[in-house]
mmCIF file of C-alpha atoms (C1' of nucleotides) in Angstrom:
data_model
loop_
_atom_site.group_PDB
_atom_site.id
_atom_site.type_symbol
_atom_site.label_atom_id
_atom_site.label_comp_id
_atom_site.label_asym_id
_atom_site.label_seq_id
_atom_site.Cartn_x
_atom_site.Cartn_y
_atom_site.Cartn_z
ATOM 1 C CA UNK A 1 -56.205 -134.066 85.401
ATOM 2 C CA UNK A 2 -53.479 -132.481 87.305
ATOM 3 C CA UNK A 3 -52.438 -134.437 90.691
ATOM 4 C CA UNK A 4 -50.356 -131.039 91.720
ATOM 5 C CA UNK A 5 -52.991 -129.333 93.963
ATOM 6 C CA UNK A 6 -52.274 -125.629 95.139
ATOM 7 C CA UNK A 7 -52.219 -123.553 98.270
ATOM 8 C CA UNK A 8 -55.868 -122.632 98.000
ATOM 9 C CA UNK A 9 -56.647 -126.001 97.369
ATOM 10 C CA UNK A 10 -55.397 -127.491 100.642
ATOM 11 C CA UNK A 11 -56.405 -124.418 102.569
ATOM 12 C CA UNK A 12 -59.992 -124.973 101.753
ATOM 13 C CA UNK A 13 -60.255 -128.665 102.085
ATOM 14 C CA UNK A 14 -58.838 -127.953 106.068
ATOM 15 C CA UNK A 15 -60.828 -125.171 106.566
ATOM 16 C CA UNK A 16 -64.006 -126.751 105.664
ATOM 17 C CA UNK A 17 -63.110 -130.286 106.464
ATOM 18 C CA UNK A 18 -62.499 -129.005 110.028
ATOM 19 C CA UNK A 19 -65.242 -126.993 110.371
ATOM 20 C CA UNK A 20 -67.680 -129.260 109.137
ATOM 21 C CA UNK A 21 -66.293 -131.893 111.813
ATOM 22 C CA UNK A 22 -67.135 -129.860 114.434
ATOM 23 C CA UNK A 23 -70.282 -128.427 113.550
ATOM 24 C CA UNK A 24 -71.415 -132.216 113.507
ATOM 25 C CA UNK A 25 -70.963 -132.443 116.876
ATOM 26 C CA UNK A 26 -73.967 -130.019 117.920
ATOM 27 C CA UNK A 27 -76.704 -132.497 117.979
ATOM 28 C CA UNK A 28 -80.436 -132.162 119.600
ATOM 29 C CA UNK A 29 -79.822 -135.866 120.637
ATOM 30 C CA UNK A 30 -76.500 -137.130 121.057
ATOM 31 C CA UNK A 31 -77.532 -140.749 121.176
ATOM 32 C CA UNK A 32 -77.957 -140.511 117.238
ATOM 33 C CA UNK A 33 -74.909 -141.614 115.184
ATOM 34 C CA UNK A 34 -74.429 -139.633 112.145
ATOM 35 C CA UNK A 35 -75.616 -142.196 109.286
ATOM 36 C CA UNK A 36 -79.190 -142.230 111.669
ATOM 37 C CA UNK A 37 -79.233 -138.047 111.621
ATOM 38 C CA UNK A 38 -78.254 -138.108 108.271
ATOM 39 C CA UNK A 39 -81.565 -139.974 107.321
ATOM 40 C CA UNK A 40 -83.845 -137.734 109.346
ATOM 41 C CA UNK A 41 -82.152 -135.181 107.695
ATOM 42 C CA UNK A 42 -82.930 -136.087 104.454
ATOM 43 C CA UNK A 43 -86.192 -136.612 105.280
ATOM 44 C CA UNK A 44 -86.733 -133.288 107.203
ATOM 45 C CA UNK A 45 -85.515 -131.987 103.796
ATOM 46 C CA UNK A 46 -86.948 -133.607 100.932
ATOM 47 C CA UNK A 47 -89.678 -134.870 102.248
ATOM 48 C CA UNK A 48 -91.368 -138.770 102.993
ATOM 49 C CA UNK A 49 -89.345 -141.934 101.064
ATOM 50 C CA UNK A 50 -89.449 -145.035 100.379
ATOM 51 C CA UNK A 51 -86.929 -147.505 102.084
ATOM 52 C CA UNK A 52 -85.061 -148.237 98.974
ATOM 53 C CA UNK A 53 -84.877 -144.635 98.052
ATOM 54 C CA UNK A 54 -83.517 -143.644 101.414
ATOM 55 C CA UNK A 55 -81.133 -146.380 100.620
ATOM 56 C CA UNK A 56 -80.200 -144.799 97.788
ATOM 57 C CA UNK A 57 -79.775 -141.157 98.864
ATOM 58 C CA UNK A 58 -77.597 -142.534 101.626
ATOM 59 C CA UNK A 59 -75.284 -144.980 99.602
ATOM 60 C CA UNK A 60 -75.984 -147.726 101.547
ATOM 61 C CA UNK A 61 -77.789 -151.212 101.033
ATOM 62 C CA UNK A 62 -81.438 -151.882 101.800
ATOM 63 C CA UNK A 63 -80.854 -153.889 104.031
ATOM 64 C CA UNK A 64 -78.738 -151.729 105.880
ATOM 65 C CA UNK A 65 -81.144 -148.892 105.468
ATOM 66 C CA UNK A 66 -83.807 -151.214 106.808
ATOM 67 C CA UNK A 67 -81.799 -151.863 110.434
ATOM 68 C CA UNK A 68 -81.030 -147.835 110.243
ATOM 69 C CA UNK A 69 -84.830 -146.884 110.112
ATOM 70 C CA UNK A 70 -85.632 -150.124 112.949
ATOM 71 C CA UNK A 71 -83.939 -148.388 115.137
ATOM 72 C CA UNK A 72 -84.934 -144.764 114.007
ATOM 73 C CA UNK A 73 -88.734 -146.062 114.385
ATOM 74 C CA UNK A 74 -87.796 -147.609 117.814
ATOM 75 C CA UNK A 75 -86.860 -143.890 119.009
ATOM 76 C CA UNK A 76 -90.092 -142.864 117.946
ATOM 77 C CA UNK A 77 -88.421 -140.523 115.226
ATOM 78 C CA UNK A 78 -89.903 -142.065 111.923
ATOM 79 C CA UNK A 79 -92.857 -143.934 111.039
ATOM 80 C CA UNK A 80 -93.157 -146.937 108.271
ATOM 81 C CA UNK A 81 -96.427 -146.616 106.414
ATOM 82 C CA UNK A 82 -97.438 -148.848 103.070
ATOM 83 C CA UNK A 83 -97.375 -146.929 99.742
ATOM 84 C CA UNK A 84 -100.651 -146.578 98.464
ATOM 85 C CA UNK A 85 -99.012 -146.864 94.444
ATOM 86 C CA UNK A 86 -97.571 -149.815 95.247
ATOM 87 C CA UNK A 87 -97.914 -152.808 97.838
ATOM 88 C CA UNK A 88 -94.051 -153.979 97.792
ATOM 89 C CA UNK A 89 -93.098 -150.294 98.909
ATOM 90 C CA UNK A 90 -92.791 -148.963 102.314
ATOM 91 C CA UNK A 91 -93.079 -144.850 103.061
ATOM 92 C CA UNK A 92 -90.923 -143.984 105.525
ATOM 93 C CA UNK A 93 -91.599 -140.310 107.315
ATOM 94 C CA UNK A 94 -90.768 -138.216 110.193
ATOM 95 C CA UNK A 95 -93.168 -138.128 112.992
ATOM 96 C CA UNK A 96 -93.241 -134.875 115.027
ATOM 97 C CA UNK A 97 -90.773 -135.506 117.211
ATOM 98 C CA UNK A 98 -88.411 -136.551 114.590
ATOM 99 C CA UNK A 99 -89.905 -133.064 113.189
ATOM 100 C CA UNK A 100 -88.765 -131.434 116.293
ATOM 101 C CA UNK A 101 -85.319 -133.069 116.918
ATOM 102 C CA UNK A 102 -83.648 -132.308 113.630
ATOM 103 C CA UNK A 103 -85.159 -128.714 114.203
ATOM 104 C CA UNK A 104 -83.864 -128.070 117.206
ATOM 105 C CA UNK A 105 -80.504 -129.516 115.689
ATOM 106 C CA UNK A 106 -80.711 -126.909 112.436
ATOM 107 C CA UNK A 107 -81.229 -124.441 115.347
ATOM 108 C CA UNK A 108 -78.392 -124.965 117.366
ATOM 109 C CA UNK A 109 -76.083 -125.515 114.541
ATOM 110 C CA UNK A 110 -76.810 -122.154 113.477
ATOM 111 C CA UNK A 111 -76.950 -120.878 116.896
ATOM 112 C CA UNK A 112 -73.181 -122.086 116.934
ATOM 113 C CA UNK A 113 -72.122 -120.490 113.810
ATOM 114 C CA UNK A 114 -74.288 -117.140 114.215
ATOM 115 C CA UNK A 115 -72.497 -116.589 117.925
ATOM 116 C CA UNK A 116 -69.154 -116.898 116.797
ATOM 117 C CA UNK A 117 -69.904 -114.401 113.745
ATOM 118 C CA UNK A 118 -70.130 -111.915 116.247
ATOM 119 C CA UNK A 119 -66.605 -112.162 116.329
ATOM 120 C CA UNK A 120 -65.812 -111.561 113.085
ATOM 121 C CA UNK A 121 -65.890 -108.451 110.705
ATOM 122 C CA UNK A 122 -68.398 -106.930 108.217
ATOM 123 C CA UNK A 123 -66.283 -108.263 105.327
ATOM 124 C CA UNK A 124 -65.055 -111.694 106.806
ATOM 125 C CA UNK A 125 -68.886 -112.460 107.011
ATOM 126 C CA UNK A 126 -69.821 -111.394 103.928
ATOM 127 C CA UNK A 127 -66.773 -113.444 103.078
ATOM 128 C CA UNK A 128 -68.048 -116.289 104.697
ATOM 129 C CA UNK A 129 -72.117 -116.055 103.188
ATOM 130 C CA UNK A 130 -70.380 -115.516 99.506
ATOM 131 C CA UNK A 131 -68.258 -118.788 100.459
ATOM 132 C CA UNK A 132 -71.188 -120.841 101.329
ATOM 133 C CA UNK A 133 -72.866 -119.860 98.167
ATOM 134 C CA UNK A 134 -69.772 -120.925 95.716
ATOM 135 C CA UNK A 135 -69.459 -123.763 98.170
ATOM 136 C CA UNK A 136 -73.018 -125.531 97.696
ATOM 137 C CA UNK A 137 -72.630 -125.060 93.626
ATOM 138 C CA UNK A 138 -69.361 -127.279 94.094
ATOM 139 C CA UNK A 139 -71.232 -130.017 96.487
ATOM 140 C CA UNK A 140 -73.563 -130.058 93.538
ATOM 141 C CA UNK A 141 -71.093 -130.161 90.975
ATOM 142 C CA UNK B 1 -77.225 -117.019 123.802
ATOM 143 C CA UNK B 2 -80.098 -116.093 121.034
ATOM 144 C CA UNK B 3 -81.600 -118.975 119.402
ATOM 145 C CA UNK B 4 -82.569 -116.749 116.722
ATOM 146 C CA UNK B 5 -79.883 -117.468 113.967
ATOM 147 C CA UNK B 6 -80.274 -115.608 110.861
ATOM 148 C CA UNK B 7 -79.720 -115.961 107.047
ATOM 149 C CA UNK B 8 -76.453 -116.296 106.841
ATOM 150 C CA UNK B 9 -75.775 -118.800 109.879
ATOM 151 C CA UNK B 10 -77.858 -120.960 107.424
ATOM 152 C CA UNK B 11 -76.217 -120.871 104.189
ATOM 153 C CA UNK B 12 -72.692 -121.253 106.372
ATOM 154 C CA UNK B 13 -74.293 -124.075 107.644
ATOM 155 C CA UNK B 14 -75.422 -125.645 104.504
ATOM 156 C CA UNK B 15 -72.282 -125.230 102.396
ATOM 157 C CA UNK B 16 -70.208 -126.223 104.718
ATOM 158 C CA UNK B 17 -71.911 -129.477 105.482
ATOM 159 C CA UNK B 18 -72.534 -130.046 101.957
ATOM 160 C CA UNK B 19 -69.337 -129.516 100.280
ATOM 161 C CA UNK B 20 -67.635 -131.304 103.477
ATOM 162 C CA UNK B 21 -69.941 -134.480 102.620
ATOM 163 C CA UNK B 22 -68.987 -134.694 99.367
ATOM 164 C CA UNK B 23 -65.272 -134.019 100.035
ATOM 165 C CA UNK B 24 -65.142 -136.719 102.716
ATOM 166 C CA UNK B 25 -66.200 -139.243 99.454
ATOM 167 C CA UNK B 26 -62.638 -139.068 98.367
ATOM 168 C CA UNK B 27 -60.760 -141.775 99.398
ATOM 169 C CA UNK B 28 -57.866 -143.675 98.239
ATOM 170 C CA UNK B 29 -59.002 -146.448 99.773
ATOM 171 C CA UNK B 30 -62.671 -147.197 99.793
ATOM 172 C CA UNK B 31 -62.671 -149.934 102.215
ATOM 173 C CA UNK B 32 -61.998 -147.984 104.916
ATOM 174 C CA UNK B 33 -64.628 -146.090 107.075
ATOM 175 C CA UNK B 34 -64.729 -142.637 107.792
ATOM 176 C CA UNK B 35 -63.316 -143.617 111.433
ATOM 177 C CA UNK B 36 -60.753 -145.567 109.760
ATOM 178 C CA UNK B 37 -59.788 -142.857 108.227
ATOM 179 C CA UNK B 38 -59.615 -140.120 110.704
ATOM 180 C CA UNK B 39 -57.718 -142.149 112.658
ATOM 181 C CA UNK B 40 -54.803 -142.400 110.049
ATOM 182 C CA UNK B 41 -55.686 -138.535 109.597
ATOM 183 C CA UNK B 42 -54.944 -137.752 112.811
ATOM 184 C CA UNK B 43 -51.604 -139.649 113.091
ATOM 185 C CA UNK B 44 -50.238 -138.469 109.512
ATOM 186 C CA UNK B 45 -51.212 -134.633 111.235
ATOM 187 C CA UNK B 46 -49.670 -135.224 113.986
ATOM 188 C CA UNK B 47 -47.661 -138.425 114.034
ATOM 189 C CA UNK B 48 -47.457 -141.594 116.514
ATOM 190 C CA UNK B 49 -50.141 -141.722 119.504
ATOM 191 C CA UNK B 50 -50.964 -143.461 122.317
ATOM 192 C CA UNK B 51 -54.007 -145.872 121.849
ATOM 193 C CA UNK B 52 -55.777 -143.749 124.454
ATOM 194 C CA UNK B 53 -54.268 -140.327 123.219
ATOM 195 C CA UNK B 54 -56.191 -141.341 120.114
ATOM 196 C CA UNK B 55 -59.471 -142.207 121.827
ATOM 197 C CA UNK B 56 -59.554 -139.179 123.372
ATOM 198 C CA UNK B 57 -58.561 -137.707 120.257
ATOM 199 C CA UNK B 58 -61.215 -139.300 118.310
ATOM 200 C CA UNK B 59 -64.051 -139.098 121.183
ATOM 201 C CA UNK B 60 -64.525 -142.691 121.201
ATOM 202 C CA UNK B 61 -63.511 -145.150 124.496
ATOM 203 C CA UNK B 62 -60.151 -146.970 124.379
ATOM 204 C CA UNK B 63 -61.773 -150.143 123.794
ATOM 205 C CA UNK B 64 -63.316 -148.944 120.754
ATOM 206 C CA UNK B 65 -60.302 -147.932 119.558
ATOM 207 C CA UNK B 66 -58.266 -150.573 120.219
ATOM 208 C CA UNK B 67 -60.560 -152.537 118.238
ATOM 209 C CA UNK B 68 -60.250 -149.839 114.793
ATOM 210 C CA UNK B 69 -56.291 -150.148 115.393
ATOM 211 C CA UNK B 70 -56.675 -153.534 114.844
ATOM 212 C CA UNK B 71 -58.122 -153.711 111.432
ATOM 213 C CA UNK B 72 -55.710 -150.755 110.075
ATOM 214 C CA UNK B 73 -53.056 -152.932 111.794
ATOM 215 C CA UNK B 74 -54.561 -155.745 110.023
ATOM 216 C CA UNK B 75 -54.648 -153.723 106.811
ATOM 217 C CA UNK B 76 -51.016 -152.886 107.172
ATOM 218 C CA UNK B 77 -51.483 -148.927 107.470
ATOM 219 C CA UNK B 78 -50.813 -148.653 111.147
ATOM 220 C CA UNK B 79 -48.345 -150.736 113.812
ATOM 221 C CA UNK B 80 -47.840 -150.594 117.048
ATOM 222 C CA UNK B 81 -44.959 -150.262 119.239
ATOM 223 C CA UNK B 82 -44.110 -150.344 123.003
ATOM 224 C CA UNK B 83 -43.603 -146.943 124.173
ATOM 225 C CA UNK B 84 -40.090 -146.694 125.434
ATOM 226 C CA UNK B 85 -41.080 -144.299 128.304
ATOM 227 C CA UNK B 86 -44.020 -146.370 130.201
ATOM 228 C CA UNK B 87 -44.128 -149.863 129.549
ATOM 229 C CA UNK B 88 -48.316 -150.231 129.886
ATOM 230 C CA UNK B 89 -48.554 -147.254 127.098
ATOM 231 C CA UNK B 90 -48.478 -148.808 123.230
ATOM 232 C CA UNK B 91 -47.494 -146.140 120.898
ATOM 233 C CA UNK B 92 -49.628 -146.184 117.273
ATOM 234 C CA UNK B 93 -48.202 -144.682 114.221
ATOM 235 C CA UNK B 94 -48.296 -144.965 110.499
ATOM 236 C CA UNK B 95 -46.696 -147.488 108.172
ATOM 237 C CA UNK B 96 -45.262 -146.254 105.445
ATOM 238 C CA UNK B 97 -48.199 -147.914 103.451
ATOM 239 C CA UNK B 98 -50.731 -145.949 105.787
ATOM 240 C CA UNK B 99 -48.831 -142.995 105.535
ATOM 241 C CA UNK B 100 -48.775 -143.146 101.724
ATOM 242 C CA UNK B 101 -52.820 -143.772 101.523
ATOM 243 C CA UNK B 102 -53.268 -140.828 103.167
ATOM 244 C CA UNK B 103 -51.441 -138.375 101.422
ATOM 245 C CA UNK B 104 -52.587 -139.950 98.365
ATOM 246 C CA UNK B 105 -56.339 -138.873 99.432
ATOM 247 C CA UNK B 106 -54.887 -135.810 100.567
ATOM 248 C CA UNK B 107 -54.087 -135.567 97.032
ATOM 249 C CA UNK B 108 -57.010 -136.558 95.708
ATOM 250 C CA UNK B 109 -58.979 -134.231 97.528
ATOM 251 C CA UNK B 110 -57.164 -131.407 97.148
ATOM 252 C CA UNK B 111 -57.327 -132.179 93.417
ATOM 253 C CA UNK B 112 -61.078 -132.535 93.418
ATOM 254 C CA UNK B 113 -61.251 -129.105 94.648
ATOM 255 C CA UNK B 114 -58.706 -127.520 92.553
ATOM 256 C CA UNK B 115 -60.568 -129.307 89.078
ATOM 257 C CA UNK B 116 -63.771 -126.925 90.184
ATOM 258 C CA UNK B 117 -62.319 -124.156 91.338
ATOM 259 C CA UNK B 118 -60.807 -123.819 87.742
ATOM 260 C CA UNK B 119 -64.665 -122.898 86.522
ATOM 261 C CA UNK B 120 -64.952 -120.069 89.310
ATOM 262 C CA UNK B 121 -63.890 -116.956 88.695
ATOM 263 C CA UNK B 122 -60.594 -115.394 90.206
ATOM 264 C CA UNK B 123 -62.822 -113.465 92.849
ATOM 265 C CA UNK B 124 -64.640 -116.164 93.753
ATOM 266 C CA UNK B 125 -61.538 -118.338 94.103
ATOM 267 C CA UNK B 126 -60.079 -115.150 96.538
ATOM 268 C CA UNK B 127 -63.113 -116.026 98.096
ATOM 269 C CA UNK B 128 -63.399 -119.004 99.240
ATOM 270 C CA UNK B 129 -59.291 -119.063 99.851
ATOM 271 C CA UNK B 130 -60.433 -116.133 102.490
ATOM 272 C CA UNK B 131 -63.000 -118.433 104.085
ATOM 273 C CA UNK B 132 -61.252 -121.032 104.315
ATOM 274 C CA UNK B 133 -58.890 -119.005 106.658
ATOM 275 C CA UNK B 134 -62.082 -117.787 108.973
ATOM 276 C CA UNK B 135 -63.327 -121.681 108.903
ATOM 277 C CA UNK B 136 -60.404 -122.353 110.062
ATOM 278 C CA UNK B 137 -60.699 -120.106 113.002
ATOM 279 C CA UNK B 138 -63.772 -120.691 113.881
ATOM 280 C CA UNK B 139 -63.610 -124.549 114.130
ATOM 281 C CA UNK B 140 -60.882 -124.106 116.755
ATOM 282 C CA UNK B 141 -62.499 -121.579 118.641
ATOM 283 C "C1'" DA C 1 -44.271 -153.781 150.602
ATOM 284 C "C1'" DT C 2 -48.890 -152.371 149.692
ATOM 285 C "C1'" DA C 3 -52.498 -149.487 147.788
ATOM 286 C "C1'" DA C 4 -54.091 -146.730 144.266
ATOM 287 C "C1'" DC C 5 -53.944 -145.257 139.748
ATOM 288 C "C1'" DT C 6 -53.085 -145.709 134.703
ATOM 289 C "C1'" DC C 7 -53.224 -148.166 130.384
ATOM 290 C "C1'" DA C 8 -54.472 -151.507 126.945
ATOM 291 C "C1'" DT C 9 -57.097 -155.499 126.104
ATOM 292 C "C1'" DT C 10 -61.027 -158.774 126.235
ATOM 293 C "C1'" DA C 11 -65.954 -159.891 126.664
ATOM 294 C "C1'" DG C 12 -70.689 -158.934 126.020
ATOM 295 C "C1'" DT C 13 -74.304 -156.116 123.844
ATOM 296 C "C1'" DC C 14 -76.265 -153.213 120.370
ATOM 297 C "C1'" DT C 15 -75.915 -150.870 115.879
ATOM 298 C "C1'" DT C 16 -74.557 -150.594 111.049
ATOM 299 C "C1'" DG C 17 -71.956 -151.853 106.937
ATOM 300 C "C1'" DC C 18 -71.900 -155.842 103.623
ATOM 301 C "C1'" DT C 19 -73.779 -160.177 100.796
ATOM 302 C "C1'" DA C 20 -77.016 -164.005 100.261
ATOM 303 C "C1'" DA C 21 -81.506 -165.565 100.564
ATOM 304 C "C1'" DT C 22 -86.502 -165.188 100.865
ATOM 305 C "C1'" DG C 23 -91.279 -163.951 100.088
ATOM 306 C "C1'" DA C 24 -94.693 -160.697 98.432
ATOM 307 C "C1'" DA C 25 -96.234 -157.491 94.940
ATOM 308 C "C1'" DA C 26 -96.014 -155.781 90.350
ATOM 309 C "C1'" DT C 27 -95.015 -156.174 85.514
ATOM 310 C "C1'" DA C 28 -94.098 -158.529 81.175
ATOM 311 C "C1'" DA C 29 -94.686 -162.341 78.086
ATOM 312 C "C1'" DG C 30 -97.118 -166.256 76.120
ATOM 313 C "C1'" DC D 1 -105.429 -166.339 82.506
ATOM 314 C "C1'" DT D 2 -100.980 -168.425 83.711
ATOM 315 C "C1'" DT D 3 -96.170 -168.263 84.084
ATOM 316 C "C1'" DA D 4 -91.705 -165.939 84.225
ATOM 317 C "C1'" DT D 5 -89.243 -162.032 85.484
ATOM 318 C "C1'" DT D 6 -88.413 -157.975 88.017
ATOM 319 C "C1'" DT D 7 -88.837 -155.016 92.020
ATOM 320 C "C1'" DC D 8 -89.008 -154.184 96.938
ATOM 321 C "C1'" DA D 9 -88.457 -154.871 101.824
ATOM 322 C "C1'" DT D 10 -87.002 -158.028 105.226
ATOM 323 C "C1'" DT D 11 -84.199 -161.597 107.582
ATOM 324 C "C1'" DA D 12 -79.846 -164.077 108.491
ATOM 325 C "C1'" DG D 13 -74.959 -164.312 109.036
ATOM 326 C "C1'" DC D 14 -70.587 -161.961 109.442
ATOM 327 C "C1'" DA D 15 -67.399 -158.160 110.522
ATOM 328 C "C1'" DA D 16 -66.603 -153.669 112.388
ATOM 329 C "C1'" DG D 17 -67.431 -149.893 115.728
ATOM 330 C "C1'" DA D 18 -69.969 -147.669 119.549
ATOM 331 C "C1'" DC D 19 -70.677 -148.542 124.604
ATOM 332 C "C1'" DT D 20 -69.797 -150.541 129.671
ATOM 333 C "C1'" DA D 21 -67.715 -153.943 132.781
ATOM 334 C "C1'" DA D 22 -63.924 -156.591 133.935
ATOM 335 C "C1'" DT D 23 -59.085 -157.934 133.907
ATOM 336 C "C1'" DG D 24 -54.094 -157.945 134.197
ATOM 337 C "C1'" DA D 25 -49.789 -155.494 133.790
ATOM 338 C "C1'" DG D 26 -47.079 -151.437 134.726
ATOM 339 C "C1'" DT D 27 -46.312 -147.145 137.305
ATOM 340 C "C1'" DT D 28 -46.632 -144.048 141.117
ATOM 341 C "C1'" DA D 29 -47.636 -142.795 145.847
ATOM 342 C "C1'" DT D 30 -47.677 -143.976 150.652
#
DNA sequence: ATAACTCATTAGTCTTGCTAATGAAATAAG
DNA sequence: CTTATTTCATTAGCAAGACTAATGAGTTAT
């Protein structure tokens, strides 16, 4: 493996490592850090899981995971509930107003990027909506 | 402001977040937390700061700073100094240690990208290379 | 000289990362 | 069926990072 990146290289590591940071910023509920949004989103995504599989998706311990979803339950955003395959499991799920917070985040993230591509041209957003394509097959690569 | 955002505010939203999650996994050091890191980031950008230059830089409180310049201090990348100018302000910048770990994920990141975008094909390299110059844009704007 | 402001630091609290330990449930082996 | 092993979530202890409140030193304004 080569360690002599190019030009395009660097450009799109900035570009998207910049615009990524700020796009984090528009949350429904600042109080949230990002590891806690980051669970409701990957539950708002994929669906109910277990503690040690949210562990798992997040790259962090159980036991970590397990102080992560105290406090998410304590904000009312997710709900524990036994797994009915298996006693020593524990489903963990959005309620609605988990439901409704990362919503209204999706929404206002998108709100953010759809007003500013009224400032852009046909072909830089085309540009852009061909980018994101190429650029979710390389986050899955 | 329309909360109605369409298609392609989504799939912006998605690959950026995506591929910028993925990139933000490549570190030369993988002790250090994400806040670690942008610190060191930010002063290898744009060289020494004040402690509360890089609070406000950061969007965290001066005490909570002072507290992450004192593990990179402790880990060597970072030292402070008395700024010469106001004797209350302390002036952080980058060991040559710190600076090195940086550029080395700089490196390393850049090189992750470049290994994939050796599979894409030259339009969809001139692609992304384009988007990366709007992304840049817009995350400043 | 004094008052007000600026700056970094400490203390206390809560959250989140880790590892170690524990107990309950499930599975495998005898 | 009993026992041993594995799996799973939880707790405890520690360190780091977020906050606010408080403090002391340095600077600026009056």
């Amino acid at each position: 493996m080569t360690i002599d990146p190019n030009l395009d290289a660097t450009q799109i590591r900035q570009g998207v490592l910049h615009l990524s940071r700020r796009l984090r910023a528009e949350k429904a509920d600042n109080e949230l850090s990002d590891g806690q949004f980051s669970v409701l989103a990957c539950l708002y995504r994929h669906g109910a899981h277990t503690l040690g599989g949210l562990a798992e998706h997040e790259r962090v311990s159980p036991p970590s995971m397990n102080r992560t979803v105290n406090c998410l339950e304590g904000s009312g955003y997710v709900e524990r509930a036994a797994d009915p395959t298996d006693g020593r499991r524990v489903l963990i799920s959005l309620t609605p107003e988990g439901h409704d917070m990362v919503a209204r985040t999706v929404v206002q993230r998108d709100a953010w990027i759809d007003t500013r591509l009224r400032d852009l041209s046909p072909e830089e957003r085309e540009t852009l909506t061909r980018a994101a394509e190429i650029m979710r097959r390389l986050a899955t690569a």
